Short mmCIF file of C-alpha atoms in Angstrom, two decimals:
data_model
loop_
_atom_site.label_atom_id
_atom_site.label_comp_id
_atom_site.label_asym_id
_atom_site.label_seq_id
_atom_site.Cartn_x
_atom_site.Cartn_y
_atom_site.Cartn_z
CA UNK A 1 -51.54 25.17 19.24
CA UNK A 2 -53.37 24.14 16.20
CA UNK A 3 -52.87 20.38 16.99
CA UNK A 4 -54.32 21.19 20.65
CA UNK A 5 -57.36 22.99 19.05
CA UNK A 6 -58.21 20.74 16.17
CA UNK A 7 -57.11 17.23 16.79
CA UNK A 8 -57.97 14.52 19.27
CA UNK A 9 -54.91 12.78 21.16
CA UNK A 10 -55.24 9.67 19.07
CA UNK A 11 -54.70 11.74 15.96
CA UNK A 12 -51.43 13.40 17.07
CA UNK A 13 -48.53 12.55 14.38
CA UNK A 14 -45.15 12.77 16.01
CA UNK A 15 -43.66 12.80 12.44
CA UNK A 16 -45.58 16.03 11.67
CA UNK A 17 -44.60 17.54 15.04
CA UNK A 18 -41.00 16.67 14.56
CA UNK A 19 -41.10 18.34 11.07
CA UNK A 20 -42.44 21.45 12.50
CA UNK A 21 -39.85 22.05 15.08
CA UNK A 22 -36.95 21.04 12.66
CA UNK A 23 -38.09 22.66 9.56
CA UNK A 24 -35.17 24.91 8.95
CA UNK A 25 -31.80 25.17 7.17
CA UNK A 26 -28.87 23.64 9.15
CA UNK A 27 -27.04 26.99 9.01
CA UNK A 28 -30.06 29.10 9.92
CA UNK A 29 -30.20 30.05 13.80
CA UNK A 30 -33.70 30.37 15.08
CA UNK A 31 -35.29 30.93 18.55
CA UNK A 32 -37.85 28.22 19.37
CA UNK A 33 -40.81 28.28 21.56
CA UNK A 34 -43.87 26.33 22.36
CA UNK A 35 -45.85 29.51 23.03
CA UNK A 36 -45.12 33.21 23.29
CA UNK A 37 -46.44 36.06 25.34
CA UNK A 38 -49.31 36.42 22.96
CA UNK A 39 -51.02 33.30 24.31
CA UNK A 40 -50.52 34.54 27.82
CA UNK A 41 -52.49 37.86 27.27
CA UNK A 42 -55.94 38.27 27.78
CA UNK A 43 -58.03 37.02 24.88
CA UNK A 44 -56.00 33.92 24.10
CA UNK A 45 -55.21 30.66 25.82
CA UNK A 46 -51.80 29.26 26.93
CA UNK A 47 -50.99 25.77 26.27
CA UNK A 48 -51.71 24.54 29.90
CA UNK A 49 -55.13 26.24 29.64
CA UNK A 50 -55.83 24.69 26.29
CA UNK A 51 -55.07 21.33 27.95
CA UNK A 52 -56.91 21.66 31.32
CA UNK A 53 -59.02 24.67 30.91
CA UNK A 54 -61.44 25.49 33.81
CA UNK A 55 -60.43 22.50 35.75
CA UNK A 56 -57.21 24.51 36.68
CA UNK A 57 -59.28 26.49 38.97
CA UNK A 58 -60.59 23.45 40.92
CA UNK A 59 -58.29 20.44 40.72
CA UNK A 60 -54.57 21.45 40.89
CA UNK A 61 -54.33 20.30 44.70
CA UNK A 62 -51.87 17.30 44.88
CA UNK A 63 -54.12 14.28 45.27
CA UNK A 64 -57.12 15.46 43.32
CA UNK A 65 -56.36 12.83 40.55
CA UNK A 66 -58.20 14.65 37.90
CA UNK A 67 -57.91 13.14 34.38
CA UNK A 68 -57.76 16.55 32.59
CA UNK A 69 -55.02 17.81 34.93
CA UNK A 70 -52.84 14.59 34.62
CA UNK A 71 -53.19 14.53 30.93
CA UNK A 72 -52.37 18.20 30.67
CA UNK A 73 -49.45 18.11 33.02
CA UNK A 74 -47.99 15.10 31.16
CA UNK A 75 -48.37 16.81 27.71
CA UNK A 76 -47.16 20.20 28.73
CA UNK A 77 -43.97 18.57 29.80
CA UNK A 78 -43.71 16.44 26.56
CA UNK A 79 -44.45 19.36 24.32
CA UNK A 80 -41.83 21.74 25.90
CA UNK A 81 -39.38 18.98 25.94
CA UNK A 82 -39.77 18.37 22.08
CA UNK A 83 -39.55 22.10 21.55
CA UNK A 84 -36.37 22.75 23.55
CA UNK A 85 -34.36 19.76 22.58
CA UNK A 86 -34.62 20.32 18.95
CA UNK A 87 -33.30 23.91 19.10
CA UNK A 88 -31.00 25.50 16.53
CA UNK A 89 -30.05 28.61 18.25
CA UNK A 90 -32.00 29.37 21.28
CA UNK A 91 -34.95 28.40 23.37
CA UNK A 92 -37.58 31.05 24.66
CA UNK A 93 -40.07 30.79 27.49
CA UNK A 94 -42.44 33.35 28.44
CA UNK A 95 -42.30 34.18 32.24
CA UNK A 96 -44.63 31.84 34.23
CA UNK A 97 -45.49 29.49 31.42
CA UNK A 98 -42.83 27.13 32.49
CA UNK A 99 -45.08 26.10 35.51
CA UNK A 100 -48.42 26.42 33.96
CA UNK A 101 -49.39 29.81 35.29
CA UNK A 102 -53.26 29.55 35.30
CA UNK A 103 -54.28 33.35 34.51
CA UNK A 104 -53.84 35.51 31.60
CA UNK A 105 -51.97 38.95 31.73
CA UNK A 106 -53.90 42.11 31.06
CA UNK A 107 -52.33 45.37 31.55
CA UNK A 108 -53.94 48.46 32.69
CA UNK A 109 -56.12 49.89 29.71
CA UNK A 110 -59.21 51.62 29.30
CA UNK A 111 -61.17 48.33 28.58
CA UNK A 112 -60.36 47.19 32.14
CA UNK A 113 -60.72 50.26 33.97
CA UNK A 114 -56.84 50.62 34.13
CA UNK A 115 -56.87 47.76 36.54
CA UNK A 116 -53.46 46.02 37.77
CA UNK A 117 -55.20 43.01 39.03
CA UNK A 118 -54.01 40.71 36.20
CA UNK A 119 -50.61 42.54 35.31
CA UNK A 120 -49.01 40.01 37.38
CA UNK A 121 -47.36 36.52 37.68
CA UNK A 122 -48.13 34.55 40.65
CA UNK A 123 -44.83 32.86 41.41
CA UNK A 124 -45.95 31.80 44.81
CA UNK A 125 -48.00 28.96 42.95
CA UNK A 126 -44.85 27.23 41.90
CA UNK A 127 -43.44 27.55 45.44
CA UNK A 128 -46.50 25.83 46.93
CA UNK A 129 -45.58 22.23 47.33
CA UNK A 130 -49.30 21.47 48.04
CA UNK A 131 -50.17 22.36 44.49
CA UNK A 132 -49.22 20.66 41.12
CA UNK A 133 -47.67 23.75 39.47
CA UNK A 134 -44.27 22.98 40.90
CA UNK A 135 -44.18 19.59 38.91
CA UNK A 136 -44.08 21.64 35.77
CA UNK A 137 -41.55 24.07 37.03
CA UNK A 138 -39.08 21.63 38.39
CA UNK A 139 -39.36 19.61 35.11
CA UNK A 140 -38.57 22.64 33.23
CA UNK A 141 -35.47 23.40 35.39
CA UNK A 142 -34.40 19.71 35.05
CA UNK A 143 -34.81 19.84 31.40
CA UNK A 144 -32.55 22.64 30.97
CA UNK A 145 -29.93 21.35 33.11
CA UNK A 146 -29.71 18.25 30.87
CA UNK A 147 -29.38 20.42 27.82
CA UNK A 148 -26.73 22.62 29.48
CA UNK A 149 -24.75 19.38 30.56
CA UNK A 150 -23.84 19.13 26.70
CA UNK A 151 -21.37 21.83 25.95
CA UNK A 152 -22.83 23.99 22.73
CA UNK A 153 -25.78 21.54 22.72
CA UNK A 154 -27.62 23.38 20.12
CA UNK A 155 -24.71 22.95 17.57
CA UNK A 156 -25.10 19.06 17.52
CA UNK A 157 -27.34 18.03 14.68
CA UNK A 158 -30.74 16.38 15.38
CA UNK A 159 -30.72 12.87 14.08
CA UNK A 160 -34.12 11.19 13.79
CA UNK A 161 -33.76 7.45 14.75
CA UNK A 162 -37.47 6.48 14.42
CA UNK A 163 -40.98 7.57 13.96
CA UNK A 164 -44.20 5.59 13.90
CA UNK A 165 -47.33 7.52 13.65
CA UNK A 166 -49.58 4.44 14.16
CA UNK A 167 -47.74 3.78 17.57
CA UNK A 168 -47.44 7.51 17.97
CA UNK A 169 -43.81 7.11 19.03
CA UNK A 170 -40.81 9.38 17.95
CA UNK A 171 -37.03 9.09 18.82
CA UNK A 172 -34.00 11.33 17.70
CA UNK A 173 -30.45 11.83 19.10
CA UNK A 174 -28.19 14.60 19.81
CA UNK A 175 -24.42 14.08 20.65
CA UNK A 176 -24.82 11.24 23.36
CA UNK A 177 -28.51 11.96 24.27
CA UNK A 178 -31.46 10.05 22.97
CA UNK A 179 -34.78 11.51 23.21
CA UNK A 180 -37.71 9.12 23.07
CA UNK A 181 -41.50 10.13 23.14
CA UNK A 182 -44.59 8.05 23.30
CA UNK A 183 -47.53 10.31 22.50
CA UNK A 184 -49.97 7.56 22.48
CA UNK A 185 -52.68 8.22 25.01
CA UNK A 186 -53.59 4.74 26.09
CA UNK A 187 -50.95 2.19 24.88
CA UNK A 188 -47.55 1.54 26.63
CA UNK A 189 -44.87 -0.31 24.92
CA UNK A 190 -42.52 -3.02 26.30
CA UNK A 191 -39.23 -3.54 24.85
CA UNK A 192 -39.76 -1.04 22.17
CA UNK A 193 -36.64 -1.16 20.03
CA UNK A 194 -34.44 1.64 18.57
CA UNK A 195 -31.24 1.52 16.51
CA UNK A 196 -28.62 3.43 18.20
CA UNK A 197 -24.78 3.56 18.57
CA UNK A 198 -23.39 0.32 20.52
CA UNK A 199 -23.16 1.04 24.26
CA UNK A 200 -24.87 1.28 27.50
CA UNK A 201 -27.59 3.80 28.04
CA UNK A 202 -28.81 5.39 31.44
CA UNK A 203 -32.06 7.54 32.06
CA UNK A 204 -31.27 11.12 32.76
CA UNK A 205 -34.75 12.50 32.65
CA UNK A 206 -38.25 10.99 32.45
CA UNK A 207 -41.39 13.09 32.14
CA UNK A 208 -43.27 10.18 34.09
CA UNK A 209 -40.88 10.58 37.23
CA UNK A 210 -43.09 11.00 40.33
CA UNK A 211 -41.08 14.12 41.17
CA UNK A 212 -42.51 15.76 38.13
CA UNK A 213 -45.97 14.61 38.90
CA UNK A 214 -45.79 11.32 36.78
CA UNK A 215 -46.66 7.82 37.91
CA UNK A 216 -43.29 6.40 37.84
CA UNK A 217 -44.09 3.36 35.94
CA UNK A 218 -40.52 2.56 34.61
CA UNK A 219 -37.57 1.83 36.72
CA UNK A 220 -35.15 4.60 35.83
CA UNK A 221 -32.30 3.21 37.86
CA UNK A 222 -31.72 0.28 35.17
CA UNK A 223 -28.69 0.72 32.76
CA UNK A 224 -29.76 -0.39 29.25
CA UNK A 225 -27.24 -2.36 27.18
CA UNK A 226 -27.83 -2.32 23.70
CA UNK A 227 -28.39 -5.74 21.90
CA UNK A 228 -26.41 -6.80 18.77
CA UNK A 229 -27.90 -7.44 15.45
CA UNK A 230 -25.64 -8.96 12.62
CA UNK A 231 -27.50 -6.78 9.85
CA UNK A 232 -26.37 -3.70 11.75
CA UNK A 233 -23.01 -4.49 13.25
CA UNK A 234 -21.11 -3.15 10.31
CA UNK A 235 -22.76 0.24 11.01
CA UNK A 236 -21.94 -0.01 14.72
CA UNK A 237 -25.67 0.06 15.68
CA UNK A 238 -27.48 -2.16 18.11
CA UNK A 239 -30.90 -2.35 19.67
CA UNK A 240 -31.88 -0.39 22.61
CA UNK A 241 -35.08 -1.65 23.96
CA UNK A 242 -37.19 0.19 26.45
CA UNK A 243 -40.39 0.25 28.24
CA UNK A 244 -42.19 3.39 27.38
CA UNK A 245 -45.39 4.10 29.18
CA UNK A 246 -48.37 6.05 27.44
CA UNK A 247 -48.01 9.86 27.25
CA UNK A 248 -44.48 10.08 28.35
CA UNK A 249 -40.99 10.99 27.20
CA UNK A 250 -37.64 9.95 28.47
CA UNK A 251 -33.98 11.14 27.64
CA UNK A 252 -31.29 8.52 27.97
CA UNK A 253 -27.48 9.12 27.96
CA UNK A 254 -24.85 6.98 26.25
CA UNK A 255 -22.04 6.14 28.71
#
């Protein structure tokens, strides 16, 4: 939330973000969340509202092609993916935030005339395929499926592979999954290399997939074989080179 409030996109530092979500003792079990119920209550702002603000009320129809909405949906997926996939115990989501619910919650009280108007969650917004909310909800469900595909996912150590705050790129690994983030708002990278265990990797989730409201810039059907490097052969590491579009994240799985 502090980053959203105080920093422009070009100043986001993946290394700092990674430190925040992994700053705990290995034996210390924690519950991770991108936002809690506090942000959803009247008087505060959810992550999606920080990102899109009032444009949520006017430009959430598919085809509106609003920059703030497109940016907001992209970062909403990336923030939640980073938070969820670095857990060391559990992941918490407050109802409705997974699909970017546009309204706050305000329970009946003297200050609102004991009104029930905002004591609700509008689940129909996520079900309406003419609106963009379902992109975030569908992505959240897919993200959880990938995590659940690894038994006892949260018990595997989070191993940082790479970060470059200048490029705004971050990569880490858990079990046989590699998580790669490009927070750069304008620069896409071709053949960006990461040292990973030797093998072939396939994409299992991409925030930029069109089914999740992305642009589909990368071909996710391609299997990526690592390239050898004599310097790292003794360590059984090779280069995994990928195209990573601006403001996207991808999970690849070692076969």
